[in-house]
Short mmCIF file of C-alpha atoms in Angstrom, two decimals:
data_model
loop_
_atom_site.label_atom_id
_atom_site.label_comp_id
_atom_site.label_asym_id
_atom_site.label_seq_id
_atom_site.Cartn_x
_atom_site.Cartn_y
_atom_site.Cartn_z
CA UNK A 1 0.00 0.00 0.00
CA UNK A 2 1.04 3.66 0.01
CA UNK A 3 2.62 5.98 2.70
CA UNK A 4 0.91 5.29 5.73
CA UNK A 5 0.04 9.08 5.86
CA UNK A 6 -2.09 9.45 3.04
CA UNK A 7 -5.54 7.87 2.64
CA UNK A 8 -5.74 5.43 0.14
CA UNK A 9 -8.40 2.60 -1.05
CA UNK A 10 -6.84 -1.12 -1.06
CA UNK A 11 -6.03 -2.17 -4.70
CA UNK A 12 -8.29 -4.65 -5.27
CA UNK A 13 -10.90 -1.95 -5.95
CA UNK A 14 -11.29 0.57 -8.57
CA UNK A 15 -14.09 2.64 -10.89
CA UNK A 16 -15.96 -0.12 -12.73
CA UNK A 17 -16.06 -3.25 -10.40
CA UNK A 18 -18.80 -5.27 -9.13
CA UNK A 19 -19.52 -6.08 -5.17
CA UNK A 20 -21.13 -8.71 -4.04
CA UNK A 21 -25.22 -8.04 -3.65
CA UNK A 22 -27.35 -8.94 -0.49
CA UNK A 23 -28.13 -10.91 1.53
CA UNK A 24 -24.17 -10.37 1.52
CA UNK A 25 -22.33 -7.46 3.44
CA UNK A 26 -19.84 -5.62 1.34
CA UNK A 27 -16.74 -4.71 3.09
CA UNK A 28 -14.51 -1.87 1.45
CA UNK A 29 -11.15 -1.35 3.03
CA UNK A 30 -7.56 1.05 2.49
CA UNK A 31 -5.17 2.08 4.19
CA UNK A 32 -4.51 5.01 6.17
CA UNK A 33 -2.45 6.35 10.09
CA UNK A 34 -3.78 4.29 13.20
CA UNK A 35 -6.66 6.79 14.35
CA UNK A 36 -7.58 8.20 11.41
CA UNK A 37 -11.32 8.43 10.90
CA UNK A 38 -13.06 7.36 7.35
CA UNK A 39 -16.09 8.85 6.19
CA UNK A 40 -17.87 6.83 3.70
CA UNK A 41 -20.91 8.10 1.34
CA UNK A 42 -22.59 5.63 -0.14
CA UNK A 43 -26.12 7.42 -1.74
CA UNK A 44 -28.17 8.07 1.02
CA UNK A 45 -26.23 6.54 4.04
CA UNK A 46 -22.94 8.60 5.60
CA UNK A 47 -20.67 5.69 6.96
CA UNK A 48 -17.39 5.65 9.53
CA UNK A 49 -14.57 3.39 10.30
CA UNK A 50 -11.67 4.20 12.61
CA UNK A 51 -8.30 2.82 11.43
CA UNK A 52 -6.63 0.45 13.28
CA UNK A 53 -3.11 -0.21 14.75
CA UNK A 54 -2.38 -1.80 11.83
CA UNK A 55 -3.41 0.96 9.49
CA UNK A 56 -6.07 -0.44 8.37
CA UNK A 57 -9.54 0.77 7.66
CA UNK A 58 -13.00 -1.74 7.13
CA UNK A 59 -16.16 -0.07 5.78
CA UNK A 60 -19.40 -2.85 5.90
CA UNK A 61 -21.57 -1.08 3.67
CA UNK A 62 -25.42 -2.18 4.03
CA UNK A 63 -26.72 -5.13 1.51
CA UNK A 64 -27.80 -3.62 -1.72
CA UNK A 65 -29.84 -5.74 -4.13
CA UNK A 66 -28.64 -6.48 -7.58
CA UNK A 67 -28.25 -3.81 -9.65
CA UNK A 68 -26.90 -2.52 -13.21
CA UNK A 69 -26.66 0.83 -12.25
CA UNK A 70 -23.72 2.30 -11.25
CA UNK A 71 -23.14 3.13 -7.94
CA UNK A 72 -20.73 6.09 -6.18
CA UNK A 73 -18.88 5.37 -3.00
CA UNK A 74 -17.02 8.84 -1.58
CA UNK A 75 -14.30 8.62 1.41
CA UNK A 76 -12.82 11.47 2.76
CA UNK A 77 -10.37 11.72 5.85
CA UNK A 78 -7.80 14.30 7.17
CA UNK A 79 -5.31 12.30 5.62
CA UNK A 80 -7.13 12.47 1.71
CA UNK A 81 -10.13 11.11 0.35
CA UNK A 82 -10.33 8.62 -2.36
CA UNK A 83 -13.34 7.60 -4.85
CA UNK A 84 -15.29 4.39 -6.65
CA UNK A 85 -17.57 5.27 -9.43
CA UNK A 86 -19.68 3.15 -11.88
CA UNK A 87 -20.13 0.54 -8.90
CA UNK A 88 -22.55 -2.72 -10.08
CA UNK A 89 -23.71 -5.01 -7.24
CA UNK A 90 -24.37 -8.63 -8.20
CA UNK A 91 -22.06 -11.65 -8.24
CA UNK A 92 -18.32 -12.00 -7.45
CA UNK A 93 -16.43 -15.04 -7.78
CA UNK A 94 -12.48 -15.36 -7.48
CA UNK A 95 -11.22 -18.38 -10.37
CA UNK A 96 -7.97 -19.27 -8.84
CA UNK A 97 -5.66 -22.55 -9.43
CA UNK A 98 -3.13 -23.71 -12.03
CA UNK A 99 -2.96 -24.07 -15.94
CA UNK A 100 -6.23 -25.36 -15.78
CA UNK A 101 -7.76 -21.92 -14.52
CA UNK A 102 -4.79 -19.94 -16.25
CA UNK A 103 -5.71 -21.28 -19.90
CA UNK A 104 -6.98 -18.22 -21.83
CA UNK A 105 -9.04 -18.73 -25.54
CA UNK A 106 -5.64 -17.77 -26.78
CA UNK A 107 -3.75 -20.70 -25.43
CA UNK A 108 -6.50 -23.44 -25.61
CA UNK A 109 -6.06 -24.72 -29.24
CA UNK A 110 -8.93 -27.62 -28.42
CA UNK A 111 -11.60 -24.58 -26.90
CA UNK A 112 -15.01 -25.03 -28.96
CA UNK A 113 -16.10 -21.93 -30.99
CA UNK A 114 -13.13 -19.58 -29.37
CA UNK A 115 -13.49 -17.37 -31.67
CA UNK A 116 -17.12 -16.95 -31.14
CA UNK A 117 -17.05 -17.10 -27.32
CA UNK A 118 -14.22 -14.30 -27.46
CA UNK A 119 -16.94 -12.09 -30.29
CA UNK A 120 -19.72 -12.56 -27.57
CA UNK A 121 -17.42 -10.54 -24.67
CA UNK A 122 -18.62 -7.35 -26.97
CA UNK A 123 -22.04 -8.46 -26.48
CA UNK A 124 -24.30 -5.91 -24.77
CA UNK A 125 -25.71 -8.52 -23.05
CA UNK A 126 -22.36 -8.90 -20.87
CA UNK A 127 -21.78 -5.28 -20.71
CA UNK A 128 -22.14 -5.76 -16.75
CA UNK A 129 -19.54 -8.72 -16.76
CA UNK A 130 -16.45 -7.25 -15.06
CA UNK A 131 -12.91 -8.76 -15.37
CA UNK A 132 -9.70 -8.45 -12.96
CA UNK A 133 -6.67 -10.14 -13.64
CA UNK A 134 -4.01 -10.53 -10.96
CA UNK A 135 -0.63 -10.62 -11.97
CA UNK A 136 2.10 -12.91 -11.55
CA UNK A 137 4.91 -10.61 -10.76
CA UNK A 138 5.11 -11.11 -7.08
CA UNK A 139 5.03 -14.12 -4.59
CA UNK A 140 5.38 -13.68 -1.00
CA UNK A 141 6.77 -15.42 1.98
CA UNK A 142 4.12 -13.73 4.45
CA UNK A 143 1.00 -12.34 3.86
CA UNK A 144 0.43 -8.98 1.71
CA UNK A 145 -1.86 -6.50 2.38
CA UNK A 146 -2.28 -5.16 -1.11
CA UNK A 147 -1.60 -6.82 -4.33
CA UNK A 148 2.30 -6.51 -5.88
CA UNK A 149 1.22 -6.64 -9.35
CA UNK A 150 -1.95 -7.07 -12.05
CA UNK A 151 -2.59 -7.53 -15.35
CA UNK A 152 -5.90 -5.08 -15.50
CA UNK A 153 -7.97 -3.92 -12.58
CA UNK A 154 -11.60 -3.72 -13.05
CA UNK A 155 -12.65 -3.54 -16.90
CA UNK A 156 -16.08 -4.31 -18.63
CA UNK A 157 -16.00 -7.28 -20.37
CA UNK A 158 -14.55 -7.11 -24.36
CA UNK A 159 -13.29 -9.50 -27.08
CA UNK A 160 -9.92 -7.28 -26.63
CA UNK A 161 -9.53 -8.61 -22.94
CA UNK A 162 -11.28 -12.02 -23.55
CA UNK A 163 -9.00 -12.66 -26.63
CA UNK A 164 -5.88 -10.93 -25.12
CA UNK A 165 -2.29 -12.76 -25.49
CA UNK A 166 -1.72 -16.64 -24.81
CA UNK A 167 -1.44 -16.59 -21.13
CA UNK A 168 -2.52 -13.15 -19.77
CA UNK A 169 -6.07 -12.17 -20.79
CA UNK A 170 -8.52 -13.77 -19.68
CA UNK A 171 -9.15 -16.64 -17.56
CA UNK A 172 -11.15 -18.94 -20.48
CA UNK A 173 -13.06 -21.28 -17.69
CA UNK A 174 -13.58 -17.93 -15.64
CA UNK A 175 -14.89 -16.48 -18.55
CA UNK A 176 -17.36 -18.80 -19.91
CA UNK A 177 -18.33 -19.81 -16.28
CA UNK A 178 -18.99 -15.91 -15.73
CA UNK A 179 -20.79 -15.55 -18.89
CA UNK A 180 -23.50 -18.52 -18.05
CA UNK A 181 -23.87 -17.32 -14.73
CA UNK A 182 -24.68 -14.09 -16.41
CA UNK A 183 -27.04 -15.70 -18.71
CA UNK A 184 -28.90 -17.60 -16.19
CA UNK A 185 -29.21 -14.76 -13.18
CA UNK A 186 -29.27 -11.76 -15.30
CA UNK A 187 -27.34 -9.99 -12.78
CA UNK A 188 -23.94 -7.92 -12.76
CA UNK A 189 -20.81 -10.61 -12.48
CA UNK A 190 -17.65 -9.56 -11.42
CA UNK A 191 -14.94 -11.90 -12.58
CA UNK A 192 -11.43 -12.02 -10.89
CA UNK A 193 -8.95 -14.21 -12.70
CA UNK A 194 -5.73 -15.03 -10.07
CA UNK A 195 -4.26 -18.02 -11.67
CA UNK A 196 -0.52 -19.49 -12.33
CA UNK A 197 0.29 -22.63 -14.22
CA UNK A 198 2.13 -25.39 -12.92
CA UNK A 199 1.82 -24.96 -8.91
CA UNK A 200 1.45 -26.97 -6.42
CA UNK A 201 -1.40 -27.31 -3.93
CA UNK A 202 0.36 -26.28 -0.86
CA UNK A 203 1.55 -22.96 -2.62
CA UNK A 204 -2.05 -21.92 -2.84
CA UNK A 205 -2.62 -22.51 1.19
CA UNK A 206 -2.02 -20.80 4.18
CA UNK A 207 1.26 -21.28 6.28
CA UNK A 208 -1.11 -22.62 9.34
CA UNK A 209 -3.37 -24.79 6.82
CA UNK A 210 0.13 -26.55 5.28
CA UNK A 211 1.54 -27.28 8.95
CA UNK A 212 -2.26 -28.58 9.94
CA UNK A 213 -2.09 -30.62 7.27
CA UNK A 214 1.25 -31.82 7.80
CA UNK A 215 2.50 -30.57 4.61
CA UNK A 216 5.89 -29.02 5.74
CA UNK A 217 7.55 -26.28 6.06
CA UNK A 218 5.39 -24.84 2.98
CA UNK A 219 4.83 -20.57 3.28
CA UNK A 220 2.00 -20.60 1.05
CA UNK A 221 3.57 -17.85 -1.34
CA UNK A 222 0.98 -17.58 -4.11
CA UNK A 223 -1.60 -17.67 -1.02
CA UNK A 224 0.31 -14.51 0.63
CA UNK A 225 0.25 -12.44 -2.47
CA UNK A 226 -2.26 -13.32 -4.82
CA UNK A 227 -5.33 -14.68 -2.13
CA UNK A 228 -4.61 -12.88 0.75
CA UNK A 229 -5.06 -9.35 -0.49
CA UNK A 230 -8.45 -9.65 -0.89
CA UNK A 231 -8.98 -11.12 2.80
CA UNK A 232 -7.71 -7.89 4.33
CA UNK A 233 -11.44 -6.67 4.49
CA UNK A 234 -12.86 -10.40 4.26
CA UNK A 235 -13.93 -8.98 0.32
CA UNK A 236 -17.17 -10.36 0.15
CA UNK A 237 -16.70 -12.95 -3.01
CA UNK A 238 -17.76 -16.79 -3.45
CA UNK A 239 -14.32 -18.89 -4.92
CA UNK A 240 -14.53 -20.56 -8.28
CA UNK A 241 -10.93 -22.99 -8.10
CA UNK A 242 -10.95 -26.47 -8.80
CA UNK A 243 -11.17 -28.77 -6.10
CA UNK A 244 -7.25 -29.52 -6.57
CA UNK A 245 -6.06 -26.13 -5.45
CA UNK A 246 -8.89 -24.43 -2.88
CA UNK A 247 -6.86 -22.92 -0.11
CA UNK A 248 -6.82 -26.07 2.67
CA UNK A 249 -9.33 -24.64 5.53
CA UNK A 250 -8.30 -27.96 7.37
CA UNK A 251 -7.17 -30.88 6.88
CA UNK A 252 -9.00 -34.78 6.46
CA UNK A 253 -8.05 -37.49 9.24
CA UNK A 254 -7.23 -41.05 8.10
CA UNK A 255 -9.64 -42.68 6.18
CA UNK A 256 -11.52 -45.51 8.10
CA UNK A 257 -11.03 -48.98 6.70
CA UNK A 258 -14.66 -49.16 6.86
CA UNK A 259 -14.93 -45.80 4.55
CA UNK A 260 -16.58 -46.04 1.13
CA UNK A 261 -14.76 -45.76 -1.52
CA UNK A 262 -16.43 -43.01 -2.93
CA UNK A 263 -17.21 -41.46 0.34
CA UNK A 264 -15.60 -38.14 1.02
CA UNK A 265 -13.72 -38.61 5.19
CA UNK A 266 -13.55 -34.40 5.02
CA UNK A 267 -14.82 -33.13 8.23
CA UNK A 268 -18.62 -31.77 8.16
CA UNK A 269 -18.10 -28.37 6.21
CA UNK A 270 -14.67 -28.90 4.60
CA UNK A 271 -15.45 -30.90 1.42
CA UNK A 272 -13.82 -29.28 -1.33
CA UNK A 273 -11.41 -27.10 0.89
CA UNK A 274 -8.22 -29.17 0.04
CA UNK A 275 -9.35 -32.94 0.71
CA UNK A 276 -9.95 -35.28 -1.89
CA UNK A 277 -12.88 -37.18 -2.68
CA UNK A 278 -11.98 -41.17 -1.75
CA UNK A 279 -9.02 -39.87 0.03
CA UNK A 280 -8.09 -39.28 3.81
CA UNK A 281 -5.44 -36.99 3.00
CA UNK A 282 -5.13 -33.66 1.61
CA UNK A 283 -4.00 -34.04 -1.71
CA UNK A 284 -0.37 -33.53 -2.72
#
């Protein structure tokens, strides 16, 4: 983030993007000198958050239905005030994982109809689709705050970004799962892309969920600086990775030799959150 004495908005937001509609409270978040009061507009309500120790400031704004329309948040503080215009409210999922979730229409030489699913970004119909693409410029040892780098912040969906270069824009499985979910709720749908091919599991966890799971002496480095950013504020988003690389929230015990097969041994909650289906173990 910037200087600690100037008011700024986290990085994970700009003009353009999409926050998650109710029953769901949005939390916006930045940065600013332990003490320093917020103000937050938001149409007809006048918000406040104090900043912590830490520096950081939370903002729960109230649940706001669905809506096409965009919104204008204002924050102002004797350190600066910032701005978010052109704010949709809707759907927001983060696609995270590997190759498998990296893969753009550009580097997927067996994707049906690519070039028709990238013509259809331009559609008006997905005019309230949203994209942001996380970069792959920085991995951490510990935790970030604010992202380190990013291919695009918040940007309506287009055939230019949708058919970008092999590798970078966009997400082809984030896309086309974003575009049916458009289709089917006829809501906004904010899209965030944080992907790198050829990773490992545990690099995708938390430090604490890799030693619960007895994976080592793993940091979690893609965890610390492409996930964690957008837990600062616990953003309020639903998670769209394949089963192989969700961020472990804990780990399966042994499987009982009197397990089914095809019975998941996850604790009540945890299927999906790193353990295998069949398998006692987080997968490796």
């Amino acid at each position: 983030h910037k200087s600690r004495y100037a008011m700024n908005l986290s990085n994970v937001f700009s003009d353009g993007m999409v926050l998650q509609r109710a029953p769901a409270i949005p939390i916006v978040w930045g940065f600013a000198s332990p003490g320093i009061r917020v103000e937050t507009t938001f149409g007809a309500h006048s918000l406040s958050a104090l900043t912590d120790h830490s520096g950081v400031w939370r903002q729960p704004l109230p649940p706001t239905e669905a809506s096409d329309r965009g919104q204008t948040l204002l924050f102002r503080s004797s350190e600066g005030g910032a701005a978010l215009r052109d704010v949709l409210f809707g759907e927001v999922y983060l696609c995270s994982g590997q190759s498998n979730m990296e893969y753009t229409p550009r580097s997927m030489a067996g994707m049906n109809n690519a070039s028709a699913e990238i013509a259809a970004a331009d559609s008006p119909a997905y005019r309230s689709v949203r994209l942001f693409t996380v970069g792959k410029g920085t991995t951490s040892k510990t935790p970030l705050r604010a992202l380190g780098s990013l291919y695009h912040n918040w940007t309506a969906a287009s055939s230019a970004l949708v058919g970008g270069p092999a590798w970078k824009e966009f997400s082809a499985v984030c896309w086309l799962f974003g575009k049916e979910l458009s289709n089917e709720l006829k809501v906004p749908v904010g899209l965030i892309s944080s992907s790198w091919g050829g990773t490992q599991i545990q690099v995708w966890m938390p430090k604490a969920a890799n030693e619960a799971c007895h994976q080592g002496s793993w940091s979690g480095d893609h965890y610390n600086a492409m996930i964690a950013p957008f837990a600062v504020g616990r953003m309020a988003l639903r998670l769209g990775m394949p089963r192989s690389t969700r961020p472990a929230l804990g780990c399966c015990p042994p499987r009982s030799p009197t397990t089914r097969r095809r019975t998941s041994s996850c604790p009540t909650g945890r299927r999906g959150s790193g353990c295998s289906e069949g398998s006692g173990r987080a997968p490796r």
